[in-house]
Amino acid sequence: MKKTAFVLILLPLLMLFGACGRTYDYTAHLSEVRRDIFRAETEAFTLTLSCIEREHPYASDGVTCPISRSMEVVLVPADRGDASYRVFLAGDAAWGGEMSKRNIEDDWYYSESIEVFPETSVSLSVERNGETTEISATSVKNEDTMSAEEALKIAVEHEKEAIKRMTADGAFQGEFRVRLLRREVNYYYVGIVSKDGKTISLLLGAESGEVLARREAS
């Protein structure tokens, strides 16, 4: 009887300490991640390719939906004259096609799903009015650039109180957006979205991890 009573007392304690030792997995609430950016420039155009994981449907509702991978290509021509563009991934004839003109941004755009993201560099073929240019786009990341998961960890630590308010019954009630940005140097945008659509936005140095700016919006 004494042994049974001891086990009954010990078991809840082990469960309690085991729960306390676990680290909550906030990456399970990522609804969007821009993991890498590749850039190339010629005399005729500047091209940016982004590697993106994004939920579908995409909505600011604090709920994470199934994630899919895609690559987005944006081309800005040096000559704004009449032209049509097509882009293809070298070595993969199945990926690529006609680019769409975006009048507001004044650029050309193409997006398609993909299973595996490239690393370091990616080779592309760009067709302009039937003439083909082979280019190699290089990642903006360097050996000191944090991962998206590391940026998320810093954001969660910085916003402890907000995260606590968005947690119920031990589960986080919201979603995260983490985007690598390039403006002369690398940054990370981290968005923390609650179920009522309110967003806390942080701008981090992608190498230092320093929080450079913070904003809240409804």
Tab-separated table of C-alpha atoms in Angstrom:
chain	number	residue	atom	x	y	z
A	1	MET	CA	0.000	0.000	0.000
A	2	LYS	CA	2.810	2.382	0.902
A	3	LYS	CA	4.519	1.701	-2.450
A	4	THR	CA	1.286	2.305	-4.377
A	5	ALA	CA	0.653	5.556	-2.543
A	6	PHE	CA	4.197	6.731	-3.291
A	7	VAL	CA	3.741	6.021	-7.014
A	8	LEU	CA	0.424	7.868	-7.068
A	9	ILE	CA	2.100	10.921	-5.524
A	10	LEU	CA	5.243	10.754	-7.675
A	11	LEU	CA	3.502	10.349	-11.055
A	12	PRO	CA	1.750	13.768	-11.087
A	13	LEU	CA	4.989	15.435	-9.985
A	14	LEU	CA	6.898	13.837	-12.866
A	15	MET	CA	4.203	14.957	-15.286
A	16	LEU	CA	4.356	18.503	-13.897
A	17	PHE	CA	8.136	18.795	-14.143
A	18	GLY	CA	8.089	17.206	-17.597
A	19	ALA	CA	5.602	19.815	-18.807
A	20	CYS	CA	7.650	22.639	-17.316
A	21	GLY	CA	10.759	21.397	-19.119
A	22	ARG	CA	9.185	21.475	-22.562
A	23	THR	CA	9.668	24.485	-24.835
A	24	TYR	CA	6.549	25.651	-26.649
A	25	ASP	CA	6.828	25.265	-30.431
A	26	TYR	CA	5.806	28.649	-31.832
A	27	THR	CA	6.975	27.619	-35.329
A	28	ALA	CA	3.752	25.587	-35.547
A	29	HIS	CA	1.942	28.947	-35.827
A	30	LEU	CA	3.909	30.314	-38.802
A	31	SER	CA	1.474	31.371	-41.530
A	32	GLU	CA	4.096	32.974	-43.806
A	33	VAL	CA	7.874	32.798	-44.124
A	34	ARG	CA	10.077	34.479	-46.716
A	35	ARG	CA	13.159	32.329	-46.278
A	36	ASP	CA	15.494	33.718	-48.901
A	37	ILE	CA	15.890	36.383	-51.566
A	38	PHE	CA	17.957	35.979	-54.738
A	39	ARG	CA	18.973	38.957	-56.871
A	40	ALA	CA	20.448	39.458	-60.332
A	41	GLU	CA	21.015	42.570	-62.434
A	42	THR	CA	21.803	43.117	-66.108
A	43	GLU	CA	21.811	46.222	-68.291
A	44	ALA	CA	18.270	45.342	-69.352
A	45	PHE	CA	16.599	44.491	-66.024
A	46	THR	CA	16.827	43.788	-62.297
A	47	LEU	CA	15.373	40.499	-61.067
A	48	THR	CA	14.425	39.384	-57.554
A	49	LEU	CA	13.382	35.842	-56.666
A	50	SER	CA	11.824	35.141	-53.251
A	51	CYS	CA	11.426	31.749	-51.555
A	52	ILE	CA	8.127	31.777	-49.688
A	53	GLU	CA	6.118	29.459	-47.464
A	54	ARG	CA	2.544	30.695	-47.067
A	55	GLU	CA	-0.764	29.462	-45.722
A	56	HIS	CA	-3.796	28.946	-47.951
A	57	PRO	CA	-6.173	30.656	-47.675
A	58	TYR	CA	-4.085	33.644	-46.624
A	59	ALA	CA	-5.861	35.788	-44.010
A	60	SER	CA	-5.079	37.965	-40.975
A	61	ASP	CA	-7.241	35.934	-38.620
A	62	GLY	CA	-4.752	34.519	-36.130
A	63	VAL	CA	-5.352	30.981	-37.406
A	64	THR	CA	-2.658	29.036	-39.249
A	65	CYS	CA	-3.807	27.066	-42.293
A	66	PRO	CA	-1.857	24.472	-44.346
A	67	ILE	CA	1.425	25.827	-45.741
A	68	SER	CA	2.717	25.489	-49.299
A	69	ARG	CA	6.015	26.532	-50.910
A	70	SER	CA	6.381	28.838	-53.882
A	71	MET	CA	8.932	31.057	-55.598
A	72	GLU	CA	7.989	34.577	-56.661
A	73	VAL	CA	9.922	36.446	-59.343
A	74	VAL	CA	9.777	40.227	-59.785
A	75	LEU	CA	11.460	41.804	-62.812
A	76	VAL	CA	12.019	45.549	-63.199
A	77	PRO	CA	13.107	46.489	-66.746
A	78	ALA	CA	15.563	49.328	-67.356
A	79	ASP	CA	13.598	50.234	-70.482
A	80	ARG	CA	9.891	50.731	-69.756
A	81	GLY	CA	8.973	50.316	-73.410
A	82	ASP	CA	6.628	47.679	-74.797
A	83	ALA	CA	7.807	44.150	-74.062
A	84	SER	CA	6.669	40.758	-72.818
A	85	TYR	CA	8.640	38.546	-70.435
A	86	ARG	CA	8.848	34.857	-69.635
A	87	VAL	CA	10.983	33.302	-66.903
A	88	PHE	CA	12.143	29.700	-66.474
A	89	LEU	CA	14.161	27.796	-63.909
A	90	ALA	CA	17.283	26.343	-65.519
A	91	GLY	CA	17.319	22.560	-65.381
A	92	ASP	CA	13.594	22.363	-64.644
A	93	ALA	CA	11.531	22.875	-67.790
A	94	ALA	CA	8.356	22.331	-65.762
A	95	TRP	CA	8.854	25.500	-63.687
A	96	GLY	CA	8.261	28.848	-65.369
A	97	GLY	CA	6.043	30.722	-67.783
A	98	GLU	CA	4.611	34.062	-68.843
A	99	MET	CA	5.150	36.974	-66.453
A	100	SER	CA	2.293	39.360	-65.641
A	101	LYS	CA	2.590	43.135	-65.878
A	102	ARG	CA	1.712	44.900	-62.607
A	103	ASN	CA	0.728	48.454	-63.453
A	104	ILE	CA	0.717	49.817	-59.900
A	105	GLU	CA	4.195	48.487	-59.082
A	106	ASP	CA	5.348	49.053	-62.693
A	107	ASP	CA	7.082	45.681	-62.839
A	108	TRP	CA	6.616	42.094	-64.072
A	109	TYR	CA	5.616	39.211	-61.798
A	110	TYR	CA	5.577	35.411	-61.829
A	111	SER	CA	4.794	32.881	-59.077
A	112	GLU	CA	4.645	29.094	-58.996
A	113	SER	CA	4.740	26.366	-56.375
A	114	ILE	CA	7.918	24.358	-55.831
A	115	GLU	CA	8.954	21.499	-53.553
A	116	VAL	CA	12.597	22.374	-52.785
A	117	PHE	CA	14.078	25.864	-52.496
A	118	PRO	CA	17.455	26.631	-54.090
A	119	GLU	CA	20.474	27.488	-51.953
A	120	THR	CA	23.201	30.106	-52.450
A	121	SER	CA	22.362	30.790	-56.117
A	122	VAL	CA	19.807	29.914	-58.770
A	123	SER	CA	20.099	29.876	-62.574
A	124	LEU	CA	17.257	31.317	-64.638
A	125	SER	CA	16.361	31.975	-68.243
A	126	VAL	CA	14.564	35.242	-69.014
A	127	GLU	CA	12.875	35.737	-72.372
A	128	ARG	CA	12.156	39.271	-73.568
A	129	ASN	CA	10.159	39.431	-76.808
A	130	GLY	CA	11.580	36.026	-77.737
A	131	GLU	CA	15.233	36.827	-76.919
A	132	THR	CA	16.704	34.718	-74.089
A	133	THR	CA	19.117	35.841	-71.367
A	134	GLU	CA	20.718	33.304	-69.025
A	135	ILE	CA	21.391	34.698	-65.545
A	136	SER	CA	22.478	33.539	-62.107
A	137	ALA	CA	20.714	35.123	-59.128
A	138	THR	CA	22.605	35.134	-55.816
A	139	SER	CA	21.208	34.901	-52.297
A	140	VAL	CA	21.358	38.078	-50.201
A	141	LYS	CA	22.006	35.974	-47.098
A	142	ASN	CA	25.467	35.595	-45.638
A	143	GLU	CA	26.991	33.346	-42.973
A	144	ASP	CA	25.829	35.722	-40.221
A	145	THR	CA	22.205	35.986	-41.366
A	146	MET	CA	19.820	34.421	-38.875
A	147	SER	CA	17.249	31.853	-39.846
A	148	ALA	CA	13.547	32.711	-39.818
A	149	GLU	CA	13.142	30.499	-36.743
A	150	GLU	CA	15.848	32.433	-34.883
A	151	ALA	CA	14.151	35.724	-35.773
A	152	LEU	CA	10.851	34.333	-34.497
A	153	LYS	CA	12.462	33.295	-31.203
A	154	ILE	CA	13.801	36.836	-30.657
A	155	ALA	CA	10.379	38.336	-31.436
A	156	VAL	CA	8.602	35.996	-29.009
A	157	GLU	CA	11.098	36.873	-26.261
A	158	HIS	CA	10.719	40.607	-26.966
A	159	GLU	CA	6.908	40.417	-26.832
A	160	LYS	CA	6.497	38.190	-23.775
A	161	GLU	CA	3.514	40.070	-22.380
A	162	ALA	CA	1.670	40.188	-25.693
A	163	ILE	CA	2.299	36.470	-26.247
A	164	LYS	CA	1.008	35.759	-22.748
A	165	ARG	CA	-2.213	37.667	-23.489
A	166	MET	CA	-2.655	35.623	-26.680
A	167	THR	CA	-2.243	32.291	-24.896
A	168	ALA	CA	-5.141	30.266	-23.497
A	169	ASP	CA	-5.064	26.819	-21.857
A	170	GLY	CA	-1.355	26.564	-22.631
A	171	ALA	CA	-1.815	27.119	-26.381
A	172	PHE	CA	-0.899	30.202	-28.401
A	173	GLN	CA	-3.932	31.814	-30.060
A	174	GLY	CA	-2.475	33.621	-33.059
A	175	GLU	CA	-0.137	33.387	-36.045
A	176	PHE	CA	3.280	34.661	-37.093
A	177	ARG	CA	4.639	36.105	-40.320
A	178	VAL	CA	8.408	36.214	-40.787
A	179	ARG	CA	9.864	37.853	-43.889
A	180	LEU	CA	13.477	38.335	-44.874
A	181	LEU	CA	13.930	41.863	-46.286
A	182	ARG	CA	16.743	43.467	-48.243
A	183	ARG	CA	17.372	47.237	-48.090
A	184	GLU	CA	21.120	47.750	-48.540
A	185	VAL	CA	21.482	45.273	-45.652
A	186	ASN	CA	19.313	42.377	-44.465
A	187	TYR	CA	16.386	42.696	-42.065
A	188	TYR	CA	13.600	40.501	-40.772
A	189	TYR	CA	9.995	41.605	-40.451
A	190	VAL	CA	8.093	39.647	-37.801
A	191	GLY	CA	4.325	40.084	-37.570
A	192	ILE	CA	2.364	38.731	-34.592
A	193	VAL	CA	-1.319	38.479	-35.527
A	194	SER	CA	-4.098	37.896	-33.001
A	195	LYS	CA	-7.467	36.315	-33.722
A	196	ASP	CA	-9.118	39.749	-33.850
A	197	GLY	CA	-6.733	40.814	-36.640
A	198	LYS	CA	-4.539	43.083	-34.518
A	199	THR	CA	-0.873	42.951	-35.526
A	200	ILE	CA	2.354	43.704	-33.701
A	201	SER	CA	5.095	44.394	-36.262
A	202	LEU	CA	8.799	44.180	-35.449
A	203	LEU	CA	11.795	45.033	-37.617
A	204	LEU	CA	14.952	43.129	-36.683
A	205	GLY	CA	18.521	43.339	-37.884
A	206	ALA	CA	18.984	40.026	-39.697
A	207	GLU	CA	22.557	39.635	-38.457
A	208	SER	CA	22.458	41.332	-35.047
A	209	GLY	CA	18.942	40.302	-33.997
A	210	GLU	CA	18.419	43.810	-32.604
A	211	VAL	CA	14.813	45.051	-32.583
A	212	LEU	CA	15.036	48.251	-34.612
A	213	ALA	CA	11.358	49.243	-34.774
A	214	ARG	CA	7.981	48.249	-33.348
A	215	ARG	CA	4.433	49.105	-34.379
A	216	GLU	CA	0.914	48.002	-33.431
A	217	ALA	CA	-2.046	48.134	-35.798
A	218	SER	CA	-5.684	47.081	-35.636
